[in-house]
PDB file of C-alpha atoms in Angstrom:
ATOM      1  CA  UNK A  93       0.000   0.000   0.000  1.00  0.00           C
ATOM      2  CA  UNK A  94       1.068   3.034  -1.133  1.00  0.00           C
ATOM      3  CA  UNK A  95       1.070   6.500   1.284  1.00  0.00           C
ATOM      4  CA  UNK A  96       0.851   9.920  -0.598  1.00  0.00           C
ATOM      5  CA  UNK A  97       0.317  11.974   2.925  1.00  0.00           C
ATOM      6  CA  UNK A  98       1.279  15.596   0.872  1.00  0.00           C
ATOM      7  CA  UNK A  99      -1.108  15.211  -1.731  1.00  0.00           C
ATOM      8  CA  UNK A 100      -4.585  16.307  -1.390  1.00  0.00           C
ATOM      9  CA  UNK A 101      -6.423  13.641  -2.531  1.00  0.00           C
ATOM     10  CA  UNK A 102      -4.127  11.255  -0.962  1.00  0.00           C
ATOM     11  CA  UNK A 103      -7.309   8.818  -0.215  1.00  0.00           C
ATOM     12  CA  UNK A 104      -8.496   8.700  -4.211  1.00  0.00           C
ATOM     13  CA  UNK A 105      -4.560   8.169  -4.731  1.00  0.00           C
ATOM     14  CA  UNK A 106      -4.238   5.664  -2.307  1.00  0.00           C
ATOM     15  CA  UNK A 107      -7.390   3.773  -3.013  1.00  0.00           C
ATOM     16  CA  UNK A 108      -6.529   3.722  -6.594  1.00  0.00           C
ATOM     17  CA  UNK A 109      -3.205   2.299  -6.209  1.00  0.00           C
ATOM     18  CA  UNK A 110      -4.209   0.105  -3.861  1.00  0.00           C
ATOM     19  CA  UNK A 111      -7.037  -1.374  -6.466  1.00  0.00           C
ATOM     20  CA  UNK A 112      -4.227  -1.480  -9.363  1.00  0.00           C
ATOM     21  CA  UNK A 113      -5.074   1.608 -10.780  1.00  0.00           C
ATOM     22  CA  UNK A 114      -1.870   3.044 -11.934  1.00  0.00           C
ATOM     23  CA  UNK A 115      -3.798   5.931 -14.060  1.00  0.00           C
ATOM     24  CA  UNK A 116      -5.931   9.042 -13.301  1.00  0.00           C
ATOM     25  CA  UNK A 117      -8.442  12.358 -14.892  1.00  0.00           C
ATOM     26  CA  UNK A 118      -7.517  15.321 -13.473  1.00  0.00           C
ATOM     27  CA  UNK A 119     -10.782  17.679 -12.529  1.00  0.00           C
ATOM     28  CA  UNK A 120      -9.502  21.622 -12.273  1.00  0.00           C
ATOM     29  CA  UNK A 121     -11.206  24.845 -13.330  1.00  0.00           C
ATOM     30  CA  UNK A 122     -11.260  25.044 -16.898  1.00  0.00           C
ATOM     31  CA  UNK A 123      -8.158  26.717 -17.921  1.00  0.00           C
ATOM     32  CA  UNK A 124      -5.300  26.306 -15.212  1.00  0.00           C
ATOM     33  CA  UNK A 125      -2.029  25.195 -15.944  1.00  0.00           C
ATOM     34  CA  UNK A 126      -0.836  21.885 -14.408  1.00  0.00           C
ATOM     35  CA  UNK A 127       2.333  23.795 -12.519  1.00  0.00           C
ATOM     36  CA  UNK A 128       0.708  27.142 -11.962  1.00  0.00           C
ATOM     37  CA  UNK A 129      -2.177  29.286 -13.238  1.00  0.00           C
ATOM     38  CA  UNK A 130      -0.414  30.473 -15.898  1.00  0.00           C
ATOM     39  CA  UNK A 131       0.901  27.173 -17.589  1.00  0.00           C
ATOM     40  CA  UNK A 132      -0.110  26.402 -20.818  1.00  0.00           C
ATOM     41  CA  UNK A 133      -0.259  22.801 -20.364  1.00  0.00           C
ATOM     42  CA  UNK A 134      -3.840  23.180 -18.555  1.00  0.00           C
ATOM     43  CA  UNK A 135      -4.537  20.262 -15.936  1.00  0.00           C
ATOM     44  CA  UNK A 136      -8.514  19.799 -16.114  1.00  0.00           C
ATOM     45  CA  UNK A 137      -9.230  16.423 -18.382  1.00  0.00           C
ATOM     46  CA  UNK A 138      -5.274  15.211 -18.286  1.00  0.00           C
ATOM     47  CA  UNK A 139      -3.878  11.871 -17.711  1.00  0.00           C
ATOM     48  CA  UNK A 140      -1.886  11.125 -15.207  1.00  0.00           C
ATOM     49  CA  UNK A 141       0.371   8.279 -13.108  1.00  0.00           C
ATOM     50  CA  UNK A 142      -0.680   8.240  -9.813  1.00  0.00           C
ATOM     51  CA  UNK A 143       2.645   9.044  -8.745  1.00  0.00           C
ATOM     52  CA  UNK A 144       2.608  12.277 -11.392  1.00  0.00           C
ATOM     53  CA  UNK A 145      -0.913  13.316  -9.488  1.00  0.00           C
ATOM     54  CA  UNK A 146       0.903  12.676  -6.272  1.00  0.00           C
ATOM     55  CA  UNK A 147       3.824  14.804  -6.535  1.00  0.00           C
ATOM     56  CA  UNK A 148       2.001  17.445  -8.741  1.00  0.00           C
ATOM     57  CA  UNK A 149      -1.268  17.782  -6.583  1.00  0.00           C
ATOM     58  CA  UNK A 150       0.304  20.577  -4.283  1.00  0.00           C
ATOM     59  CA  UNK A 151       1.652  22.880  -7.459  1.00  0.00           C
ATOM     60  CA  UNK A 152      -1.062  25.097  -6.598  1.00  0.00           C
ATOM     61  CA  UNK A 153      -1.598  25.346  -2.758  1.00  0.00           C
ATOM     62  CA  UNK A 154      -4.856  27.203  -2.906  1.00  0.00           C
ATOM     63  CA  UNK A 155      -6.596  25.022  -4.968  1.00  0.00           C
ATOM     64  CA  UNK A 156      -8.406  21.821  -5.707  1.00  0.00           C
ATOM     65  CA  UNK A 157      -7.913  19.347  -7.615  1.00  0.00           C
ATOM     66  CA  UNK A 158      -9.502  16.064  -8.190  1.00  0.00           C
ATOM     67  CA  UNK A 159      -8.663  13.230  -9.147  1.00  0.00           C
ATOM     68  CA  UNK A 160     -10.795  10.162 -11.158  1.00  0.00           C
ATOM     69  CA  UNK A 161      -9.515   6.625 -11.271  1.00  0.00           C
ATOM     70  CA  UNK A 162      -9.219   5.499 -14.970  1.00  0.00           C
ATOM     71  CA  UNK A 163      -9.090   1.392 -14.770  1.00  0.00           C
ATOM     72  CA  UNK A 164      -9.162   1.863 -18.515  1.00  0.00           C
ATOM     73  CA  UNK A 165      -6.023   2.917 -19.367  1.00  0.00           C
ATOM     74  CA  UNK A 166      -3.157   0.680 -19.055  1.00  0.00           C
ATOM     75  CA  UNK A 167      -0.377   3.120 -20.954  1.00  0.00           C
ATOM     76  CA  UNK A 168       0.758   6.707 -21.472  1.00  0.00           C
ATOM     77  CA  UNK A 169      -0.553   5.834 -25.211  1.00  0.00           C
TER      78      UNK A 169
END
């Protein structure tokens, strides 16, 4: 069993890892960034590892993000 204790959503991260869910949706307000409010690579509807959600989830301290299990995907492709 995994612990992600920094991360927000550590129990979504935590449940999904622990179910062999190795992929995840991000849910953010339509147009932030993934590393701040200004990046260009927006986070709301990207895939991610659930380590990538993990150490990302904190980027922004003031705001929330959520996280969906995706039991579909098996690869970055």
């Amino acid at each position: 069993m995994r612990v992600f204790p920094l991360a927000r959503p550590a129990g979504t991260l935590n449940r999904a890892c622990e179910a062999g869910v190795q992929w995840m949706e991000v849910f953010d307000g339509a147009g932030y960034g993934w590393t701040s409010h200004k990046d260009p690579d927006k986070a709301t509807g990207a895939l991610c590892t659930v380590e990538e959600g993990a150490a990302w989830s904190i980027s922004r301290p003031r705001c929330l993000w959520a996280f969906g299990p995706r039991p579909d995907i098996t690869t970055r492709a």
